[in-house]
GROMACS .gro file of C-alpha atoms in nm:
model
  150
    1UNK     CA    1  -1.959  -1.027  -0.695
    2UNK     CA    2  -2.315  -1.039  -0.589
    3UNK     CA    3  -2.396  -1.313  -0.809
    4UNK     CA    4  -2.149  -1.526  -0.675
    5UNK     CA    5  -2.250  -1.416  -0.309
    6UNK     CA    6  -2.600  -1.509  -0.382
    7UNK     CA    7  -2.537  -1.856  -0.565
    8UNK     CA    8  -2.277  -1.923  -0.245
    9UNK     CA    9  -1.994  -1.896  -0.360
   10UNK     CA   10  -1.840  -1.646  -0.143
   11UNK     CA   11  -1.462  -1.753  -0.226
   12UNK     CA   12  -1.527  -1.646  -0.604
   13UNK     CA   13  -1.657  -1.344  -0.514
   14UNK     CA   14  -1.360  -1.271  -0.309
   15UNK     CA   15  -1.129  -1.351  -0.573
   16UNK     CA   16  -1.293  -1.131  -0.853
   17UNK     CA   17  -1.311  -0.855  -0.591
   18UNK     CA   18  -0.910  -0.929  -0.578
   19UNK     CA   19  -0.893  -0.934  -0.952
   20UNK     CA   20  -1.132  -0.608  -0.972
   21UNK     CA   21  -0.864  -0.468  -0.709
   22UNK     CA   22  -0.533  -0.540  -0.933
   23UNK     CA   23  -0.679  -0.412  -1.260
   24UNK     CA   24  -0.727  -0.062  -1.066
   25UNK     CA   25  -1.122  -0.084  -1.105
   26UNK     CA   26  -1.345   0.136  -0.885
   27UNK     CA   27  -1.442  -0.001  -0.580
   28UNK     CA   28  -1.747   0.135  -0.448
   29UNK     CA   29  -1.907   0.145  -0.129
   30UNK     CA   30  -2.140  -0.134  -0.240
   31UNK     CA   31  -1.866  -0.374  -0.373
   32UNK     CA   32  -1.673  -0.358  -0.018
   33UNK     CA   33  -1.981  -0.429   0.154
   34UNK     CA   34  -2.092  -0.715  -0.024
   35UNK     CA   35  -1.708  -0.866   0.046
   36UNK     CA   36  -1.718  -0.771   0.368
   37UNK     CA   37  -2.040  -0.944   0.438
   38UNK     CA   38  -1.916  -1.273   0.237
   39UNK     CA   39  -1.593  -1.291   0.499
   40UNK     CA   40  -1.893  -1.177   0.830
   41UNK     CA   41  -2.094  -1.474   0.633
   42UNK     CA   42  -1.751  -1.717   0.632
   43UNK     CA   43  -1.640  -1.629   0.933
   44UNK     CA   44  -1.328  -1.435   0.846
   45UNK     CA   45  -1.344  -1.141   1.053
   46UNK     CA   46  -1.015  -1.014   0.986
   47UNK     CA   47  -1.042  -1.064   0.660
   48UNK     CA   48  -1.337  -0.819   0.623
   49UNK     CA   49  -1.092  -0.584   0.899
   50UNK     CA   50  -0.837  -0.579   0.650
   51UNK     CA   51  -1.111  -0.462   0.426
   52UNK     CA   52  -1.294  -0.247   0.606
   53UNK     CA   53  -0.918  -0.080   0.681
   54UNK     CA   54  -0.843  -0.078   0.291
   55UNK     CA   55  -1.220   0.120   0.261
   56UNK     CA   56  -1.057   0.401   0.478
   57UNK     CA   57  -0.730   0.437   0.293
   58UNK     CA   58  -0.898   0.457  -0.007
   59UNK     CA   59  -1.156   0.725   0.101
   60UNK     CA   60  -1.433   0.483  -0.022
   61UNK     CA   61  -1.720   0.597   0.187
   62UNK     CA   62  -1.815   0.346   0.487
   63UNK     CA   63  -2.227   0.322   0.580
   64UNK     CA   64  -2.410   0.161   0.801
   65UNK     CA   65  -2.439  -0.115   0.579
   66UNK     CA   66  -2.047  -0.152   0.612
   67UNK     CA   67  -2.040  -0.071   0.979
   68UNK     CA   68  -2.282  -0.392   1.072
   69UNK     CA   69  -2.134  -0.616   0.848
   70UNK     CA   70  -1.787  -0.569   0.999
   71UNK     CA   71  -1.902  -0.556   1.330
   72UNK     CA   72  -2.108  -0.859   1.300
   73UNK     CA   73  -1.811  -1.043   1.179
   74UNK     CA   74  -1.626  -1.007   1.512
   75UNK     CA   75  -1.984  -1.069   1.725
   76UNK     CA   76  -1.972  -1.397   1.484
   77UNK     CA   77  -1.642  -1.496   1.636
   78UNK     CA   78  -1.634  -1.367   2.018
   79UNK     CA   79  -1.449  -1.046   1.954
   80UNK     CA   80  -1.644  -0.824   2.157
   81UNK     CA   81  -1.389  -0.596   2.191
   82UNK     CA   82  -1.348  -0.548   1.815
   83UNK     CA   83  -1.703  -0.472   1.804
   84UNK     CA   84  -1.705  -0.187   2.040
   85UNK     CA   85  -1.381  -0.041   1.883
   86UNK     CA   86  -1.547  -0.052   1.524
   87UNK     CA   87  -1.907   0.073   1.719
   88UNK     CA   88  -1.674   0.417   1.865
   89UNK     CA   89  -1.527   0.414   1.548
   90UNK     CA   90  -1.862   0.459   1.367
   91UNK     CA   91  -1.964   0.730   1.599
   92UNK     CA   92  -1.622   0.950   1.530
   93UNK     CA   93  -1.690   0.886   1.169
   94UNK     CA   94  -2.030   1.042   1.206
   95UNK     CA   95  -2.196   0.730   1.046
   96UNK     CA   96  -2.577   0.733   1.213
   97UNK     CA   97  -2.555   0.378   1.385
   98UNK     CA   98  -2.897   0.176   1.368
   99UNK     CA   99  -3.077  -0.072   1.606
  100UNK     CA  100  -2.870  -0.336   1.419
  101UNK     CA  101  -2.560  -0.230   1.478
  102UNK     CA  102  -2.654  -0.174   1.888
  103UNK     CA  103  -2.811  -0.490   1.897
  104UNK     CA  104  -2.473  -0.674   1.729
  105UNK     CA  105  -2.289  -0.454   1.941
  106UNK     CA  106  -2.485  -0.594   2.239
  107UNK     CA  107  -2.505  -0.928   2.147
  108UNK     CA  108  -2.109  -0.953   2.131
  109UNK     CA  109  -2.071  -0.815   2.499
  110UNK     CA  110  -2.363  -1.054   2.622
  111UNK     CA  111  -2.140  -1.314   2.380
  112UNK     CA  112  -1.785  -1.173   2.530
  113UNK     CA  113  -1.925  -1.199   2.921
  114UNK     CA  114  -1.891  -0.819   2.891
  115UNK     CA  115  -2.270  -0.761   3.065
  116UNK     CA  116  -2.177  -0.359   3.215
  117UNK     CA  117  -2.136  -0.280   2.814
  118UNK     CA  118  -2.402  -0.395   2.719
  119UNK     CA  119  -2.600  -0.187   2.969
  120UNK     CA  120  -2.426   0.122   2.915
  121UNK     CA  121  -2.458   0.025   2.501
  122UNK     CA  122  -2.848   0.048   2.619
  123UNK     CA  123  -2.826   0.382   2.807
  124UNK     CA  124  -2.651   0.531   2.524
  125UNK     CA  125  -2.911   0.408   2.278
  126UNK     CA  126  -3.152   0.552   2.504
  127UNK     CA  127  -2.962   0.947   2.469
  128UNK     CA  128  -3.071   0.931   2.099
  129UNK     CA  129  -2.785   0.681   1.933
  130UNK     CA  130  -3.107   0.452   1.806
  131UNK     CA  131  -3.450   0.305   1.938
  132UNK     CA  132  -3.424   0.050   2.214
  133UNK     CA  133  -3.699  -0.235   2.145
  134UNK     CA  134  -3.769  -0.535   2.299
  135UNK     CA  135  -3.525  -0.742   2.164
  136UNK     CA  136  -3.246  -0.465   2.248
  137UNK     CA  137  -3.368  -0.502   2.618
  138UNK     CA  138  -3.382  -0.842   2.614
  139UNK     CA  139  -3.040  -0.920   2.482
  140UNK     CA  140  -2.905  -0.708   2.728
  141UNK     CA  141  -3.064  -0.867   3.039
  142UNK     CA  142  -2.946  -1.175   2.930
  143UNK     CA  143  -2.591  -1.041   2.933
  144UNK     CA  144  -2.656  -0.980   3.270
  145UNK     CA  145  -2.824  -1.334   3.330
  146UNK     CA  146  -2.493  -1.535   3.168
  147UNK     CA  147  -2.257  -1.361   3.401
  148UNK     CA  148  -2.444  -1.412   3.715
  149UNK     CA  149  -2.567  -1.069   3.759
  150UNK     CA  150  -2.955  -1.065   3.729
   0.00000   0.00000   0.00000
């Protein structure tokens, strides 16, 4: 599945993770994160949902490799709302989120007009979640910028 990820060619990928799927072959963590970062990379945010979903009823462990992916498939497409969900989601699951995943996170409020978010996405970080930098800051004063607030 890699392979075909890394020579482009997501859609093969996704169909021998389908055909890995039918014959009842493990999935690991790994495998479900390189699908769901072909559908972030394609643009197919529910697709890599619907994955991310399958990963929980299948007690496949989720990361923080999985986490990002999937959220940054809904920042990709404006679902800002998505993203948060999936960001409280990682928290109950006790999955140690990253600057990444704030900084998608972030990004898809700023993205989403959603500028009080972001700043309380930055407060939080600042309790502990993960280290603000510069580019954390940034992203969230320009939420504030795009919807007239700064």
């Amino acid at each position: 599945i890699n392979a075909c990820k890394t020579c482009g060619e997501g859609e093969q990928a996704l169909q021998l993770f389908g055909v890995m799927a039918q014959s009842k072959v493990e999935l690991t963590t790994i495998t479900f994160n390189t699908a769901i970062s072909i559908c972030e990379e394609g643009g197919q945010w529910e697709k890599a949902l619907q994955l991310f979903g399958i990963m929980a009823q299948s007690e496949v462990e989720r990361c923080t490799t999985t986490f990002n992916a999937a959220i940054s498939s809904c920042e990709k497409l404006g679902r800002w709302e998505k993203a948060l969900q999936l960001f409280s989601i990682m928290a109950r699951c006790e999955v140690r989120s990253d600057t990444i995943a704030c900084s998608i996170v972030i990004s898809a409020c700023k993205n989403g007009g959603a500028w009080e978010k972001a700043l309380e996405l930055l407060g939080v970080m600042e309790q502990g979640m993960a280290e603000p930098n510069i580019i954390l800051c940034n992203t969230a004063m320009s939420a504030c910028e795009k919807s007239g607030k700064w």
